[in-house]
């Protein structure tokens, strides 16, 4: 591997113009394809294999043309100063508002609350549901503007008017603020790390090129493959993160080789052969983690994982080819000011000093490995304890800021009609084989209506064929309460008795049931996903490090950090400790997809740090150093850039904490805390402590397994050679230019 990549780096340096032009052509081609591609239609969220999705599909099939996935806006009217919405003036204002709401070009229907009984018992609150012909993504700006203006006109009458529902969601897509913050902080960190504008700018430039290629490619494929906006968002986030990291490690190794007196071309080739090997295998671990999301069985997660994996592959290819080519254009500009000054004076840069922050920290850990290991494990274990109280769900309008109309509408409905009104269950009765479909639906409705925890059941509505009925069930408790989950389980548990009495089958769906089913499916998929991803990564690291214990230690360290980060998420977003500091106004269940999303992304990034740090230790050990010396050498060469890479990651993810959306806040906090814990506690403390305690045994591999495993030479043993003479005159002339 190292020898092959050495030749790649050398060729890219020598043919730098060709390499640069090829990548420019690729960027132009995918850019043109992306800009000319037809706008992708938003695919509805689907979750194969769960009851609520099957019921929804049955509704789509039996209620043809009913726009089951059409956007809705639930508009709430609250009378002022103790008045009633049934008072003459207030009733006129409500009816006028409903008439105006129904004038929208994309509106399918509106409901009169006075005719449908959508008025609270105390007469203070009424609501109407506006149903659209298209889903939320298909709503035009004109329709959204019409909805907003209608609400404002209704408020002018003196009524309190708020609205919720998916029609109120902002579909404008990500603003790019978090990415801009991440790039800005990355630039500062790189400048401090390298002390050179060119060295800091090169990783940013190549990462942005890779992100541009990935983003345009996803945009071009979005239409034919039906990709969601989240696919490109995650791809940009991870493509930017790993693109900077991979270029950073190659540039850092290049400067190290130049400090040993090597010519620019040789230094590029060696950097690509050694650091490039680590980049390849680090990238493979990330790809495994992201592509492994497909085993969960959630189409949206599969798309996100494969899209981000593609962005990582692009980042690896650019790091191995375009970065060496750019180093060929500016071989000396990448060096520090002191090193450039030494070259102009006719000397050579000094090799990196033997003692730095990394070596001092490694020495500290090596002197007291057991206390450091116990303290780190105990700290992570304490943070992970709240994970035992983890409750999964899909936060809705109740998790939004009180400044939003959706949150205020949610609270007004809960106050006027009860907490369960915001999360009704939808029951679909398949009476196709029943002798009397209406009687069958009535039996199902009566039996479910008599269940403890049910407030009311709406009249059943039949399709045109009269063989399928739908009715709503309002629970006594809020959508995210445990009692509501128990109610859904209870109704489904009584299925056999109810179906036997009715002579028809039924299924429970609706937003609340869908969220419950999604949570259960994600929980059941988490362990298989971990087994697949961690298992494949351990095998890969076994090949890389040729050791049994090092890969197992890497996997155990990752599990500690990810559990601790999930515990921190529970403490803040579920239990509410420190929530005010992050602007979290409402606590509740953790987003269902959060744990598996966190595991997938953080596992890949954690293995990045593991490969970069431990590969330098392995390299030193293979080249003759004792185990303790190898640990110190690894930290001397890699600790600084690993810290810089982690700080960049934390900055990118922390930018999302400032988002107003509670779910985005949660994702940003979870990812930032996971990287912080993994990079600075696991990789910087637990890894050297464990290696110090294991000594020679850390690199033990059975002889039979050693013969079977392929040799990839990540440590660059085949490239060991004395330093080449200083650059040839022609190369020096190029460097001055």
XYZ file of C-alpha atoms in Angstrom:
737
model
C 0.000 0.000 0.000
C 2.688 2.497 1.043
C 4.805 1.812 -2.045
C 1.807 2.173 -4.360
C 0.727 5.458 -2.771
C 4.349 6.643 -2.848
C 4.257 6.286 -6.627
C 0.859 8.037 -6.769
C 2.201 11.003 -4.798
C 5.354 11.227 -6.895
C 3.353 11.073 -10.132
C 0.878 13.711 -8.907
C 3.793 16.004 -8.032
C 5.459 15.574 -11.406
C 2.197 15.808 -13.406
C 0.684 18.514 -11.204
C -0.812 20.497 -14.083
C -2.508 17.402 -15.483
C -3.881 16.412 -12.069
C -5.160 19.932 -11.362
C -6.819 20.182 -14.783
C -8.463 16.748 -14.409
C -10.008 17.741 -11.074
C -11.054 21.106 -12.508
C -12.749 19.280 -15.388
C -14.506 16.921 -12.941
C -15.736 19.885 -10.884
C -16.958 21.674 -14.018
C -18.706 18.565 -15.362
C -20.573 17.676 -12.171
C -21.255 21.365 -11.568
C -22.923 21.670 -14.969
C -24.865 18.467 -14.357
C -26.011 19.666 -10.959
C -27.081 23.120 -12.129
C -28.998 21.806 -15.130
C -30.612 18.859 -13.345
C -34.390 19.083 -12.863
C -35.499 19.957 -9.364
C -35.944 16.835 -7.299
C -39.371 15.981 -5.975
C -39.411 15.562 -2.224
C -40.055 11.917 -1.390
C -42.443 11.332 1.542
C -40.907 9.856 4.672
C -41.390 6.110 4.747
C -40.468 3.345 7.155
C -40.977 -0.134 5.673
C -41.829 -2.949 8.023
C -43.828 -1.088 10.687
C -47.594 -1.158 11.244
C -48.143 2.590 10.991
C -46.498 2.670 7.559
C -48.554 -0.310 6.352
C -51.748 1.440 7.513
C -50.704 4.624 5.737
C -50.027 2.663 2.537
C -53.483 1.047 2.826
C -55.049 4.516 3.090
C -53.143 5.625 -0.002
C -54.421 2.586 -1.895
C -58.060 2.602 -0.796
C -58.692 6.356 -0.616
C -57.560 7.177 -4.154
C -57.123 10.881 -4.826
C -57.561 11.819 -1.178
C -54.015 13.234 -0.949
C -53.170 11.332 2.199
C -49.750 12.966 2.196
C -51.077 16.456 1.486
C -49.772 19.250 3.712
C -52.015 20.486 6.505
C -52.235 23.613 8.610
C -54.221 23.482 11.832
C -55.333 27.041 12.617
C -56.376 27.748 16.214
C -58.667 30.624 17.224
C -58.766 31.753 20.870
C -61.306 34.356 21.989
C -60.069 37.401 23.975
C -60.800 38.357 27.598
C -62.947 35.390 28.558
C -65.249 35.739 25.555
C -66.485 32.766 23.574
C -65.624 31.990 19.965
C -69.317 31.283 19.457
C -70.194 34.947 20.136
C -71.587 36.658 17.042
C -68.651 38.945 16.259
C -66.050 36.314 16.991
C -67.923 33.731 14.923
C -68.026 36.124 11.961
C -64.284 36.722 12.269
C -63.555 32.994 12.367
C -65.773 32.256 9.366
C -64.210 35.115 7.397
C -60.748 33.742 8.187
C -61.747 30.246 7.075
C -63.171 31.622 3.827
C -59.933 33.494 3.136
C -57.828 30.444 4.003
C -59.859 28.361 1.548
C -59.148 30.741 -1.343
C -55.585 29.484 -1.775
C -54.830 27.970 -5.183
C -53.330 24.810 -3.656
C -55.936 24.381 -0.909
C -57.979 21.174 -1.139
C -60.392 21.811 1.693
C -61.100 23.638 4.952
C -63.360 22.570 7.816
C -65.941 24.761 9.540
C -65.347 24.273 13.304
C -68.952 25.127 14.145
C -70.265 22.358 11.912
C -67.621 19.763 12.756
C -67.751 20.333 16.508
C -64.189 21.662 16.697
C -65.016 24.034 19.538
C -63.786 23.467 23.103
C -66.292 22.719 25.880
C -65.745 26.115 27.510
C -66.221 27.850 24.146
C -62.907 29.678 24.344
C -61.114 27.864 21.517
C -61.908 26.622 18.032
C -59.769 25.250 15.239
C -59.913 24.480 11.551
C -57.773 22.194 9.446
C -56.602 23.456 6.060
C -55.675 20.572 3.756
C -53.551 21.138 0.647
C -53.415 19.266 -2.644
C -49.650 18.805 -2.384
C -47.234 17.837 0.356
C -45.294 20.399 2.391
C -42.340 20.391 -0.006
C -44.673 21.116 -2.938
C -46.201 24.252 -1.421
C -45.320 27.353 -3.428
C -44.100 30.609 -1.926
C -47.426 32.139 -2.963
C -49.365 29.549 -0.938
C -47.199 30.078 2.125
C -47.543 33.849 1.785
C -51.318 33.525 1.424
C -51.464 31.428 4.612
C -49.409 33.982 6.566
C -51.501 36.919 5.346
C -54.745 35.130 6.203
C -53.499 34.571 9.755
C -52.537 38.239 10.089
C -55.937 39.399 8.840
C -57.652 37.118 11.374
C -55.538 38.552 14.192
C -56.700 42.056 13.261
C -60.172 41.083 14.508
C -58.887 40.776 18.078
C -58.698 36.979 18.169
C -55.525 35.127 19.109
C -54.697 33.113 16.002
C -51.886 30.547 15.808
C -51.129 27.736 13.365
C -49.280 24.447 13.378
C -48.873 21.511 11.023
C -46.350 20.628 8.338
C -47.559 23.446 6.077
C -45.939 25.845 8.549
C -42.525 24.225 8.334
C -39.732 26.201 6.737
C -38.664 24.361 3.576
C -35.983 26.844 2.646
C -33.195 24.368 3.344
C -30.041 24.912 5.382
C -28.676 28.443 5.548
C -25.032 27.418 5.546
C -24.316 29.438 8.703
C -22.999 26.436 10.637
C -20.713 25.447 7.745
C -19.436 29.039 7.489
C -18.658 29.076 11.214
C -16.869 25.738 10.890
C -14.740 26.902 7.952
C -13.826 30.124 9.756
C -12.751 28.344 12.930
C -10.935 25.712 10.854
C -8.953 28.460 9.125
C -7.860 29.894 12.480
C -6.926 26.470 13.881
C -4.958 25.574 10.744
C -3.144 28.908 10.787
C -2.125 28.396 14.421
C -1.123 24.786 13.745
C 0.983 25.450 10.645
C 2.021 29.088 11.083
C 1.647 29.634 7.337
C -1.224 31.055 5.312
C -0.458 28.701 2.429
C -0.343 25.635 4.679
C -3.597 26.667 6.343
C -5.309 27.519 3.069
C -4.396 24.380 1.142
C -6.511 21.932 3.267
C -9.425 24.372 3.147
C -9.146 24.787 -0.621
C -8.964 21.079 -1.393
C -11.766 20.286 1.083
C -14.037 22.889 -0.541
C -13.280 21.452 -3.990
C -14.208 17.976 -2.756
C -17.401 19.275 -1.124
C -18.322 21.092 -4.341
C -17.928 17.922 -6.399
C -19.944 15.863 -3.918
C -22.708 18.446 -3.594
C -23.130 18.888 -7.348
C -23.102 15.118 -7.864
C -25.826 14.597 -5.253
C -27.854 17.439 -6.765
C -27.602 15.839 -10.208
C -28.706 12.454 -8.832
C -31.400 13.802 -6.509
C -34.109 13.738 -9.177
C -33.536 10.242 -10.613
C -32.897 8.687 -7.196
C -35.394 10.756 -5.189
C -32.794 11.980 -2.667
C -33.902 14.225 0.205
C -32.296 17.550 1.145
C -30.798 15.949 4.249
C -28.607 13.786 2.013
C -26.673 16.781 0.707
C -26.601 18.441 4.145
C -24.889 15.482 5.816
C -22.579 14.966 2.820
C -21.425 18.604 2.980
C -20.891 18.442 6.738
C -18.813 15.260 6.687
C -17.124 15.971 3.359
C -15.871 19.274 4.715
C -14.769 17.725 8.010
C -12.816 14.762 6.645
C -11.545 16.713 3.632
C -9.780 19.183 5.914
C -8.528 16.411 8.191
C -7.056 14.251 5.424
C -5.293 17.133 3.706
C -4.041 18.360 7.087
C -2.315 15.050 7.821
C -0.601 14.843 4.448
C 0.571 18.464 4.577
C 1.843 17.938 8.114
C 3.811 14.828 7.076
C 5.175 16.672 4.043
C 6.570 19.426 6.261
C 8.072 16.811 8.553
C 9.869 15.142 5.641
C 11.133 18.481 4.357
C 12.517 19.178 7.829
C 14.608 16.021 7.447
C 16.290 17.559 4.406
C 14.370 15.731 1.688
C 13.680 17.264 -1.711
C 10.129 18.475 -2.294
C 9.221 15.686 -4.711
C 10.539 12.982 -2.405
C 8.832 14.556 0.605
C 5.498 14.599 -1.223
C 5.901 10.969 -2.266
C 6.807 9.866 1.265
C 3.964 11.871 2.808
C 1.499 10.275 0.404
C 2.918 6.811 1.011
C 2.817 7.029 4.826
C 0.178 9.568 5.899
C -1.734 8.708 2.718
C -1.957 5.076 3.802
C -3.497 6.206 7.080
C -5.902 8.413 5.119
C -7.025 5.458 2.992
C -7.805 3.224 5.949
C -9.312 6.027 8.015
C -11.547 6.809 5.065
C -12.516 3.157 4.760
C -13.644 3.051 8.394
C -15.804 6.144 7.843
C -17.299 4.637 4.681
C -18.056 1.387 6.521
C -19.816 3.276 9.315
C -21.870 5.418 6.930
C -22.732 2.741 4.399
C -23.648 0.478 7.314
C -26.622 2.738 8.035
C -28.390 0.841 5.249
C -28.796 -2.190 7.560
C -31.239 -0.187 9.695
C -33.889 -0.388 6.990
C -34.811 3.307 6.964
C -34.614 4.694 3.400
C -33.757 8.218 4.551
C -30.845 6.984 6.685
C -29.621 4.802 3.810
C -29.602 7.796 1.450
C -27.831 9.987 3.993
C -25.238 7.325 4.734
C -24.428 6.484 1.113
C -24.347 10.161 0.085
C -21.955 11.035 2.899
C -19.857 7.934 2.176
C -19.496 9.130 -1.410
C -18.319 12.528 -0.157
C -15.707 10.805 2.025
C -14.431 8.779 -0.943
C -14.035 12.003 -2.932
C -12.166 13.524 0.020
C -9.747 10.579 0.118
C -9.066 10.731 -3.645
C -8.421 14.469 -3.508
C -6.070 14.067 -0.541
C -4.044 11.444 -2.436
C -3.822 13.299 -5.755
C -4.775 16.979 -5.675
C -2.986 17.775 -2.397
C 0.356 16.395 -3.713
C -0.201 18.337 -6.963
C -0.776 21.604 -5.078
C 2.322 20.907 -2.976
C 4.177 20.718 -6.264
C 2.984 24.222 -7.186
C 4.016 25.718 -3.830
C 6.695 23.423 -2.352
C 8.230 26.039 -0.043
C 5.234 28.284 0.630
C 3.790 25.495 2.791
C 6.761 25.669 5.172
C 6.959 27.895 8.232
C 8.429 31.385 7.938
C 11.556 30.300 9.832
C 12.093 27.341 7.500
C 11.605 29.473 4.393
C 14.112 31.973 5.747
C 16.628 29.179 6.340
C 16.231 28.021 2.731
C 16.778 31.488 1.342
C 19.967 31.660 3.386
C 21.156 28.450 1.715
C 20.496 26.113 4.640
C 17.824 23.540 5.306
C 14.973 23.590 7.804
C 15.609 22.066 11.210
C 13.923 18.752 11.919
C 10.965 18.944 14.271
C 12.210 19.303 17.832
C 12.181 16.158 19.907
C 10.261 17.592 22.860
C 6.865 19.232 22.371
C 3.463 19.234 24.017
C 2.679 15.799 22.622
C 5.804 14.182 24.038
C 5.326 15.835 27.432
C 1.755 14.557 27.654
C 2.774 11.069 26.495
C 5.522 10.989 29.130
C 3.014 11.991 31.806
C 0.655 9.159 30.851
C 3.465 6.609 30.510
C 4.656 7.366 34.052
C 1.219 6.742 35.579
C -0.859 4.729 33.040
C -3.144 2.961 35.536
C -4.409 6.112 37.350
C -4.957 7.866 33.998
C -6.841 4.857 32.601
C -9.042 4.473 35.688
C -9.821 8.196 35.859
C -10.733 8.361 32.159
C -12.914 5.241 32.231
C -14.628 6.342 35.454
C -15.340 9.795 34.025
C -16.805 8.422 30.804
C -18.752 5.812 32.753
C -20.293 8.494 34.976
C -21.312 10.503 31.906
C -22.790 7.389 30.305
C -25.010 6.486 33.291
C -27.937 8.753 32.262
C -28.098 6.696 29.049
C -30.014 4.084 31.054
C -32.881 6.601 31.231
C -32.904 7.252 27.471
C -36.372 7.789 26.004
C -36.717 7.962 22.247
C -39.368 9.878 20.341
C -39.876 12.383 17.560
C -40.251 15.856 19.115
C -42.859 17.940 17.332
C -44.249 21.416 17.786
C -44.004 21.064 21.568
C -40.205 21.173 21.251
C -40.131 24.396 19.234
C -39.390 27.793 20.705
C -42.238 29.645 22.423
C -41.548 32.428 19.925
C -42.971 30.277 17.111
C -46.645 30.145 16.165
C -46.451 26.343 15.974
C -45.543 26.068 19.666
C -48.254 28.538 20.687
C -50.842 26.665 18.595
C -49.816 23.410 20.280
C -50.280 24.911 23.741
C -53.623 26.524 22.837
C -55.001 23.191 21.591
C -53.722 21.348 24.656
C -55.340 23.915 26.945
C -58.631 23.981 25.069
C -59.083 20.320 24.162
C -56.652 18.358 26.344
C -53.018 17.239 25.904
C -53.893 14.199 23.792
C -55.576 16.302 21.157
C -52.183 17.217 19.651
C -51.409 13.573 18.930
C -54.531 11.712 17.773
C -54.222 8.148 16.604
C -55.619 7.135 13.226
C -57.259 3.727 12.970
C -57.717 2.165 9.528
C -60.325 -0.610 9.344
C -60.037 -3.041 6.435
C -63.581 -4.403 6.135
C -63.176 -5.775 2.629
C -64.018 -9.307 3.753
C -66.671 -8.321 6.292
C -70.357 -9.141 5.722
C -71.371 -5.700 6.996
C -68.468 -3.214 6.691
C -70.284 -0.437 8.574
C -71.150 -2.703 11.476
C -67.554 -3.987 11.539
C -66.135 -0.462 11.672
C -68.607 0.470 14.409
C -67.567 -2.533 16.493
C -63.877 -1.644 16.183
C -64.664 1.986 17.061
C -66.704 1.047 20.150
C -64.139 -1.424 21.472
C -61.253 1.026 21.044
C -63.329 3.907 22.399
C -63.906 1.929 25.587
C -60.176 1.478 26.178
C -58.789 3.218 29.264
C -56.839 6.324 28.231
C -59.093 7.245 25.287
C -60.971 10.562 25.448
C -63.003 10.345 22.275
C -63.398 8.577 18.942
C -64.483 10.410 15.791
C -67.184 9.061 13.423
C -65.807 6.624 10.856
C -65.300 7.847 7.296
C -65.566 5.297 4.467
C -63.939 5.274 1.063
C -65.991 5.253 -2.136
C -66.022 1.459 -2.271
C -67.326 1.305 1.271
C -64.829 -1.402 2.289
C -62.357 0.710 4.285
C -63.029 3.072 7.193
C -60.856 5.609 8.996
C -61.464 7.244 12.368
C -59.419 9.224 14.899
C -58.759 8.327 18.530
C -57.836 11.108 20.981
C -55.756 9.920 23.983
C -55.892 11.520 27.430
C -52.123 12.129 27.428
C -49.649 14.071 25.288
C -48.068 12.474 22.185
C -44.653 11.928 23.798
C -45.919 10.616 27.167
C -45.205 7.027 28.134
C -48.934 6.538 28.797
C -49.657 7.244 25.124
C -47.138 4.604 24.058
C -48.763 2.169 26.476
C -52.172 2.985 24.983
C -50.985 2.192 21.451
C -49.448 -1.067 22.673
C -52.655 -1.905 24.529
C -54.892 -1.332 21.490
C -52.628 -3.458 19.340
C -52.434 -6.079 22.075
C -56.213 -6.431 22.042
C -56.233 -6.777 18.253
C -57.156 -10.460 18.048
C -60.225 -10.063 20.273
C -61.434 -6.895 18.530
C -60.920 -8.308 15.030
C -62.677 -11.532 15.982
C -65.698 -9.608 17.249
C -65.814 -7.245 14.249
C -65.001 -9.689 11.471
C -62.532 -7.170 10.030
C -58.905 -6.196 10.525
C -57.530 -2.846 11.632
C -54.202 -1.030 11.960
C -53.121 1.986 14.019
C -51.241 4.848 12.386
C -50.997 8.632 12.578
C -48.033 10.836 13.518
C -47.973 9.660 17.135
C -48.102 5.957 16.246
C -45.539 6.479 13.486
C -43.124 8.102 15.947
C -43.599 5.246 18.416
C -42.976 2.633 15.712
C -39.919 4.450 14.377
C -38.423 4.638 17.876
C -38.933 0.929 18.446
C -37.471 0.014 15.061
C -34.400 2.175 15.600
C -33.841 0.696 19.064
C -34.085 -2.842 17.705
C -31.695 -2.008 14.839
C -29.029 -0.340 16.978
C -27.373 -3.526 18.262
C -27.205 -5.271 14.826
C -25.836 -2.062 13.335
C -23.142 -1.841 15.999
C -22.189 -5.485 15.483
C -21.875 -5.060 11.701
C -19.997 -1.761 11.751
C -17.717 -2.440 14.709
C -17.039 -5.974 13.472
C -15.991 -4.835 9.995
C -13.900 -2.004 11.414
C -12.112 -4.336 13.840
C -11.214 -6.611 10.916
C -9.947 -3.622 8.943
C -7.867 -2.344 11.874
C -6.550 -5.872 12.385
C -5.098 -5.678 8.873
C -3.790 -2.143 9.404
C -2.085 -2.625 12.786
C -1.430 -6.388 12.634
C -2.510 -6.694 16.238
C -5.377 -8.370 18.092
C -5.598 -6.052 21.070
C -5.215 -2.642 19.391
C -8.417 -2.955 17.275
C -10.372 -4.298 20.260
C -9.119 -1.416 22.381
C -10.142 1.033 19.638
C -13.682 -0.373 19.487
C -14.066 -0.405 23.285
C -12.864 3.192 23.503
C -15.362 4.261 20.868
C -18.249 2.605 22.705
C -17.251 4.433 25.885
C -17.151 7.823 24.173
C -20.403 7.408 22.258
C -22.290 6.184 25.338
C -20.909 9.103 27.342
C -21.967 11.587 24.669
C -25.470 10.081 24.570
C -25.562 10.385 28.349
C -24.683 14.069 28.031
C -27.507 14.515 25.508
C -29.956 12.886 27.937
C -28.780 15.124 30.792
C -29.341 18.319 28.812
C -32.212 17.616 26.414
C -34.230 15.053 28.372
C -33.525 15.886 32.015
C -33.028 19.621 31.439
C -29.757 20.169 33.341
C -27.992 23.133 31.739
C -30.667 23.376 29.054
C -31.046 27.128 29.569
C -27.398 27.677 28.663
C -28.040 26.183 25.218
C -31.380 27.931 24.718
C -33.378 24.695 25.080
C -36.844 25.754 26.228
C -38.556 22.352 26.381
C -37.120 18.986 27.356
C -38.500 15.629 26.329
C -37.655 12.423 24.482
C -34.484 12.227 22.416
C -35.045 12.206 18.663
C -35.439 8.589 17.533
C -32.784 8.713 14.817
C -30.272 10.513 17.048
C -28.497 7.507 18.644
C -27.919 5.567 15.439
C -27.022 8.747 13.533
C -24.540 9.681 16.271
C -23.047 6.187 16.349
C -22.526 6.103 12.578
C -20.851 9.475 12.210
C -18.821 9.456 15.421
C -17.566 5.920 14.855
C -16.066 6.922 11.526
C -14.471 10.079 12.900
C -13.192 8.284 16.021
C -11.480 5.670 13.894
C -9.899 8.538 11.929
C -8.103 9.692 15.058
C -7.254 6.122 16.014
C -5.641 5.367 12.655
C -3.730 8.664 12.446
C -2.383 8.479 15.992
C -1.680 4.772 16.386
C -0.280 4.326 12.850
C 2.610 6.633 13.821
C 3.185 4.524 16.923
C 3.099 1.377 14.810
C 5.513 2.967 12.344
C 7.993 3.788 15.108
C 7.648 0.296 16.602
C 8.228 -1.417 13.246
C 11.304 0.738 12.690
C 12.904 -0.519 15.912
C 11.672 1.596 18.815
C 10.577 0.070 22.099
C 6.790 0.134 22.825
C 7.028 3.085 25.246
C 9.286 4.998 22.860
C 6.868 4.280 20.006
C 3.997 5.795 21.990
C 6.062 8.943 22.594
C 7.067 9.127 18.922
C 3.445 8.817 17.845
C 2.436 11.694 20.091
C 5.401 13.832 19.053
C 4.451 13.611 15.391
C 0.655 13.295 15.494
C -0.772 14.765 18.703
C -0.754 18.337 17.458
C -2.531 17.616 14.201
C -5.015 15.251 15.890
C -5.867 18.026 18.354
C -6.233 20.495 15.470
C -8.458 18.063 13.566
C -10.642 17.485 16.628
C -10.979 21.220 17.289
C -12.097 21.709 13.685
C -14.696 18.949 14.066
C -15.974 20.388 17.332
C -16.229 23.861 15.775
C -18.170 22.557 12.767
C -20.644 20.637 14.907
C -20.965 23.306 17.609
C -22.179 25.735 14.988
C -25.449 23.771 14.889
C -26.067 24.284 18.632
C -27.091 27.866 17.936
C -29.895 26.755 15.606
C -33.420 27.577 16.724
C -34.652 24.060 15.918
C -34.371 21.800 18.993
C -33.530 18.710 16.904
C -30.662 20.454 15.100
C -29.448 21.735 18.465
C -29.484 18.165 19.769
C -27.513 16.813 16.805
C -24.906 19.572 17.032
C -24.452 19.111 20.777
C -24.277 15.328 20.534
C -21.685 15.288 17.747
C -19.539 18.024 19.313
C -19.501 16.333 22.732
C -18.766 12.926 21.184
C -15.750 14.235 19.253
C -14.532 16.114 22.334
C -14.699 13.019 24.522
C -13.306 10.623 21.926
C -10.382 12.771 20.788
C -9.259 14.152 24.139
C -10.227 11.427 26.618
C -10.162 8.170 24.646
C -7.433 8.769 22.053
C -5.244 11.092 24.136
C -5.571 9.348 27.508
C -6.987 5.830 27.314
C -5.036 4.801 24.187
C -1.516 5.622 25.501
C -2.396 4.287 28.969
C -3.563 0.932 27.586
C -0.575 0.645 25.239
C 1.773 1.437 28.126
C 0.212 -1.288 30.272
C 0.260 -3.834 27.443
C 3.817 -3.146 26.283
C 4.999 -5.670 23.678
C 1.712 -7.554 23.982
C -0.118 -4.648 22.313
C 1.430 -5.654 18.972
C 1.004 -9.401 19.409
C -0.479 -11.350 16.512
C -0.661 -15.165 16.255
C 1.729 -16.519 13.642
C -1.007 -18.356 11.777
C -3.032 -15.163 11.521
C 0.041 -13.202 10.493
C 0.466 -15.540 7.520
C -3.187 -15.191 6.476
C -3.600 -11.423 6.722
C -2.577 -9.353 3.694
C 0.347 -7.001 4.235
C -0.621 -3.406 3.487
C 2.469 -1.679 4.967
C 0.642 1.346 6.378
C 3.739 2.258 8.389
C 5.803 2.654 5.202
C 8.482 0.109 6.062
C 9.196 -0.404 2.355
C 9.931 3.321 2.011
C 12.673 3.484 4.641
C 15.695 5.117 3.037
C 18.253 7.817 3.828
C 17.325 11.442 3.198
C 17.862 12.530 -0.381
C 20.064 15.487 -1.238
C 18.484 18.929 -1.232
C 16.328 19.960 -4.188
C 17.833 20.113 -7.611
C 18.468 23.584 -9.111
C 15.403 23.407 -11.347
C 13.260 22.565 -8.373
C 14.741 25.456 -6.399
C 13.905 27.817 -9.227
C 10.322 26.547 -9.175
C 10.170 27.019 -5.402
C 11.274 30.662 -5.698
C 8.604 31.247 -8.314
